Amino acid sequence: MKQYIAALMLACCVGVCGQEKKQVTFVPPFDFPLTLSGNFGEIRSNHFHGGLDFKTGGVIGKPVRALADGYISRIRVTNGSGYVLDVCYHNGYSTVNRHLSGFISPIAERVEKLQYENENWEVEIIPEPDEYPVKGGQQIAWSGNTGYSFGPHLHLDVFETESGDYIDPMPFFKSKIKDTRAPKADGIMFFPQPGKGVVDGKQQTQTILPNAESPVEAWGVIGTGIKAYDYMDGASNHYGVYSVVLTVDGNEVFRSTVDRFSQEENRMINSWTCGQYMKSFIEPGNTLRLLKASNGNRGLVTIDEERDYQFLYTLKDAFGNTSKYGFTVRGRKQPVEPLSHREKYFFAWDKTNYLQEPGLSLVVPKGMLYDDVPLNYQVKADSGAVAFTYQINDKPVSLHAGCEIRIGLRRRPVADTTKYYVARVTPKGRKYSVGGKYEDGYMKTSVRELGTYTVAVDTIPPEIIPVNKNHWGRNGKIVYRLKDEGAGIASYRGMIDGKYALFGRPNIVKSYWECKLDSKHMKKGGKHTVEFTVTDNCGNETVSRETFVW
């Protein structure tokens, strides 16, 4: 993504980056009233929601329009975002339109031709700037529900071309959207700092309801966080909050303004949030620009006087609708237990950390942690297991990027080393593959959280399940469901009457694979044989052969 944005910066919008951005106007992506199912910067798993989700009335196939004059700069079909169209505008901005149902001619034909040439559902085309020019208001695609999508909508990302930053598209469409509803808070969380603070006699995180009347007793260094959502007129959805300001005794200590972020900053959401709570302090390794602390202590508050401290949250949305939530922290001297940890198992945020144990090695380079982590390290031995299970930490800690882990094999029940994979183990004991390759008695892979890991074996081929086989001909499409309990599905390939057939995964939430029957690629009228081959990440393969009439 970063390389693509950098190339886009060189290729498009030359000479316009210095223009005043406030003068830019956009045509709405649709010609009907705009309502949103998601806004910019909402808290998602490991990332911010990068744009706006426009509702399309519960249907697919609405014409999607260009927002201004520019050109189509990238065309893709992907599993995650479905049909995707990128547009570079001459005004210094670029957009990505995701989850489309299809492209317009001649792009649609070009994409299908490439899919058959590459024999792959997922394709990418980067046209020359003069190939597909667009004018503001011109149709460029059809809205859809493809990729990782829970219902028909258009996801629109807006980038500032010069910097490559995701920016909040809301200012461009505020005049077309009605919003008179202020954000609402659902809870306040306290974060007593390890070895430095205590809240109500405890050093664990605690929650209270907003506007709680009873004071919370605390001593030492604490942080707070808030769980809150925004709401809009005419929609039952809830959204992310644009601005959060925390004051203590009338003095601002922290502010978040969710208006832009870079791809490099995306995973820092794991440092800023705890579940759906937004922290009102900044961990030392977190450089998210949308967070500002103004009290000289990263937004942390020192309770060192036996008196009442007045905390006040002010929440604001992009339309200026505002709500306030206050609560009292009563300073009361309480014992603060010093942080006890084993030096060997202490990871510092500002240096490279190594964990070397029998059968395990992990390297966490500087810049991968947002804060210090005293590891709760344990080894769980099972005499019959392929490898020990290594609990690096009892609570998963997100890393900023992948870090190399090596786990030694204690026994090899299967001679073929391609059948082994590194598995993340959940608190309930379920295993999920994180990949890996065998090397000198170890399985090596990259992990993005400090959690619990082991090595597992997968010799079981995937399962191929035909869906409504008797209706394939009548419905004009072949549909399969695939299951793999081990390393996960790596690839698939379909053939009809000995020729390549274009199977894809149009919506990965629904988890089915389909091929639409097309007389351009097979003769209609008669009996046909379909062969579908699926391979998992450990090389186990299943082949299904079925016949149907179409």
PDB file of C-alpha atoms in Angstrom, residues 111-219:
ATOM      1  CA  VAL A 111     -10.517  -7.306 -15.931  1.00  0.00           C
ATOM      2  CA  GLU A 112     -12.268 -10.516 -16.968  1.00  0.00           C
ATOM      3  CA  LYS A 113      -9.768 -11.058 -19.812  1.00  0.00           C
ATOM      4  CA  LEU A 114      -6.868 -10.701 -17.360  1.00  0.00           C
ATOM      5  CA  GLN A 115      -8.506 -13.093 -14.870  1.00  0.00           C
ATOM      6  CA  TYR A 116      -8.666 -15.781 -17.559  1.00  0.00           C
ATOM      7  CA  GLU A 117      -5.145 -15.021 -18.807  1.00  0.00           C
ATOM      8  CA  ASN A 118      -3.715 -15.227 -15.275  1.00  0.00           C
ATOM      9  CA  GLU A 119      -6.112 -18.014 -14.298  1.00  0.00           C
ATOM     10  CA  ASN A 120      -6.727 -16.127 -11.075  1.00  0.00           C
ATOM     11  CA  TRP A 121      -9.737 -14.366  -9.540  1.00  0.00           C
ATOM     12  CA  GLU A 122      -7.526 -11.746  -7.868  1.00  0.00           C
ATOM     13  CA  VAL A 123      -5.996  -9.327 -10.395  1.00  0.00           C
ATOM     14  CA  GLU A 124      -4.546  -5.820 -10.479  1.00  0.00           C
ATOM     15  CA  ILE A 125      -4.267  -3.287 -13.301  1.00  0.00           C
ATOM     16  CA  ILE A 126      -2.438   0.055 -13.067  1.00  0.00           C
ATOM     17  CA  PRO A 127      -3.498   2.015 -16.156  1.00  0.00           C
ATOM     18  CA  GLU A 128      -1.620   4.929 -17.684  1.00  0.00           C
ATOM     19  CA  PRO A 129      -2.998   8.342 -16.594  1.00  0.00           C
ATOM     20  CA  ASP A 130      -4.491   8.980 -20.036  1.00  0.00           C
ATOM     21  CA  GLU A 131      -6.277   5.617 -20.380  1.00  0.00           C
ATOM     22  CA  TYR A 132      -9.389   6.247 -18.278  1.00  0.00           C
ATOM     23  CA  PRO A 133      -9.977   9.979 -17.681  1.00  0.00           C
ATOM     24  CA  VAL A 134     -13.079  10.857 -15.638  1.00  0.00           C
ATOM     25  CA  LYS A 135     -15.202  13.956 -15.106  1.00  0.00           C
ATOM     26  CA  GLY A 136     -16.938  14.888 -11.856  1.00  0.00           C
ATOM     27  CA  GLY A 137     -20.349  13.199 -11.719  1.00  0.00           C
ATOM     28  CA  GLN A 138     -19.480  10.569 -14.329  1.00  0.00           C
ATOM     29  CA  GLN A 139     -20.365   6.974 -13.473  1.00  0.00           C
ATOM     30  CA  ILE A 140     -17.245   4.894 -12.776  1.00  0.00           C
ATOM     31  CA  ALA A 141     -18.610   1.653 -11.243  1.00  0.00           C
ATOM     32  CA  TRP A 142     -21.562  -0.134  -9.608  1.00  0.00           C
ATOM     33  CA  SER A 143     -21.977  -0.341  -5.836  1.00  0.00           C
ATOM     34  CA  GLY A 144     -21.923  -3.789  -4.299  1.00  0.00           C
ATOM     35  CA  ASN A 145     -21.369  -6.134  -1.379  1.00  0.00           C
ATOM     36  CA  THR A 146     -18.131  -7.890  -2.347  1.00  0.00           C
ATOM     37  CA  GLY A 147     -15.118  -8.773  -0.223  1.00  0.00           C
ATOM     38  CA  TYR A 148     -15.269  -8.453   3.560  1.00  0.00           C
ATOM     39  CA  SER A 149     -18.653  -6.756   3.618  1.00  0.00           C
ATOM     40  CA  PHE A 150     -21.675  -7.332   5.854  1.00  0.00           C
ATOM     41  CA  GLY A 151     -24.212  -5.668   3.575  1.00  0.00           C
ATOM     42  CA  PRO A 152     -24.557  -3.573   0.412  1.00  0.00           C
ATOM     43  CA  HIS A 153     -22.631  -0.298   0.720  1.00  0.00           C
ATOM     44  CA  LEU A 154     -19.843   1.786  -0.771  1.00  0.00           C
ATOM     45  CA  HIS A 155     -16.650   2.200   1.227  1.00  0.00           C
ATOM     46  CA  LEU A 156     -14.883   5.395   0.152  1.00  0.00           C
ATOM     47  CA  ASP A 157     -11.321   6.173   1.247  1.00  0.00           C
ATOM     48  CA  VAL A 158      -9.930   9.653   0.561  1.00  0.00           C
ATOM     49  CA  PHE A 159      -6.167  10.220   0.489  1.00  0.00           C
ATOM     50  CA  GLU A 160      -4.194  13.422   0.404  1.00  0.00           C
ATOM     51  CA  THR A 161      -2.045  12.616  -2.620  1.00  0.00           C
ATOM     52  CA  GLU A 162       0.982  14.618  -1.531  1.00  0.00           C
ATOM     53  CA  SER A 163       1.386  12.937   1.877  1.00  0.00           C
ATOM     54  CA  GLY A 164      -0.390   9.630   1.226  1.00  0.00           C
ATOM     55  CA  ASP A 165      -2.405  10.131   4.440  1.00  0.00           C
ATOM     56  CA  TYR A 166      -5.914   8.804   4.888  1.00  0.00           C
ATOM     57  CA  ILE A 167      -8.056  11.869   5.605  1.00  0.00           C
ATOM     58  CA  ASP A 168     -11.593  12.243   6.892  1.00  0.00           C
ATOM     59  CA  PRO A 169     -13.886  12.625   3.853  1.00  0.00           C
ATOM     60  CA  MET A 170     -16.726  14.033   5.978  1.00  0.00           C
ATOM     61  CA  PRO A 171     -15.968  17.745   5.346  1.00  0.00           C
ATOM     62  CA  PHE A 172     -16.567  17.195   1.619  1.00  0.00           C
ATOM     63  CA  PHE A 173     -20.074  15.824   2.197  1.00  0.00           C
ATOM     64  CA  LYS A 174     -21.297  17.618   5.358  1.00  0.00           C
ATOM     65  CA  SER A 175     -23.751  19.738   3.397  1.00  0.00           C
ATOM     66  CA  LYS A 176     -25.376  16.546   2.051  1.00  0.00           C
ATOM     67  CA  ILE A 177     -25.736  14.766   5.422  1.00  0.00           C
ATOM     68  CA  LYS A 178     -27.987  15.708   8.337  1.00  0.00           C
ATOM     69  CA  ASP A 179     -26.645  15.248  11.855  1.00  0.00           C
ATOM     70  CA  THR A 180     -28.004  16.952  14.967  1.00  0.00           C
ATOM     71  CA  ARG A 181     -27.179  14.166  17.452  1.00  0.00           C
ATOM     72  CA  ALA A 182     -24.252  14.420  19.856  1.00  0.00           C
ATOM     73  CA  PRO A 183     -21.935  11.552  20.824  1.00  0.00           C
ATOM     74  CA  LYS A 184     -22.808   9.475  23.895  1.00  0.00           C
ATOM     75  CA  ALA A 185     -20.488   7.851  26.420  1.00  0.00           C
ATOM     76  CA  ASP A 186     -21.055   4.293  27.635  1.00  0.00           C
ATOM     77  CA  GLY A 187     -18.272   3.975  30.189  1.00  0.00           C
ATOM     78  CA  ILE A 188     -15.127   5.369  31.807  1.00  0.00           C
ATOM     79  CA  MET A 189     -12.055   3.188  32.388  1.00  0.00           C
ATOM     80  CA  PHE A 190      -9.227   3.789  34.856  1.00  0.00           C
ATOM     81  CA  PHE A 191      -5.664   2.697  34.127  1.00  0.00           C
ATOM     82  CA  PRO A 192      -3.525   2.786  37.310  1.00  0.00           C
ATOM     83  CA  GLN A 193       0.042   2.760  36.034  1.00  0.00           C
ATOM     84  CA  PRO A 194       1.975  -0.402  37.000  1.00  0.00           C
ATOM     85  CA  GLY A 195       3.967   0.225  40.174  1.00  0.00           C
ATOM     86  CA  LYS A 196       2.987   3.893  40.208  1.00  0.00           C
ATOM     87  CA  GLY A 197      -0.747   4.197  40.849  1.00  0.00           C
ATOM     88  CA  VAL A 198      -3.782   2.639  42.468  1.00  0.00           C
ATOM     89  CA  VAL A 199      -7.554   3.091  42.036  1.00  0.00           C
ATOM     90  CA  ASP A 200      -9.984   2.035  44.752  1.00  0.00           C
ATOM     91  CA  GLY A 201      -7.267  -0.107  46.305  1.00  0.00           C
ATOM     92  CA  LYS A 202      -6.536  -2.027  43.098  1.00  0.00           C
ATOM     93  CA  GLN A 203      -3.870  -1.827  40.433  1.00  0.00           C
ATOM     94  CA  GLN A 204      -5.985  -3.364  37.671  1.00  0.00           C
ATOM     95  CA  THR A 205      -8.105  -1.484  35.152  1.00  0.00           C
ATOM     96  CA  GLN A 206     -11.587  -0.609  36.415  1.00  0.00           C
ATOM     97  CA  THR A 207     -14.697   0.896  34.867  1.00  0.00           C
ATOM     98  CA  ILE A 208     -17.488   3.191  36.022  1.00  0.00           C
ATOM     99  CA  LEU A 209     -20.593   4.546  34.314  1.00  0.00           C
ATOM    100  CA  PRO A 210     -20.403   8.042  32.782  1.00  0.00           C
ATOM    101  CA  ASN A 211     -21.437  10.902  35.092  1.00  0.00           C
ATOM    102  CA  ALA A 212     -21.075   8.614  38.124  1.00  0.00           C
ATOM    103  CA  GLU A 213     -22.015  10.562  41.245  1.00  0.00           C
ATOM    104  CA  SER A 214     -19.787   8.687  43.701  1.00  0.00           C
ATOM    105  CA  PRO A 215     -16.108   9.688  43.695  1.00  0.00           C
ATOM    106  CA  VAL A 216     -13.442   7.201  42.731  1.00  0.00           C
ATOM    107  CA  GLU A 217     -10.555   7.033  45.208  1.00  0.00           C
ATOM    108  CA  ALA A 218      -7.066   6.992  43.725  1.00  0.00           C
ATOM    109  CA  TRP A 219      -3.418   7.688  44.483  1.00  0.00           C
TER     110      TRP A 219
END
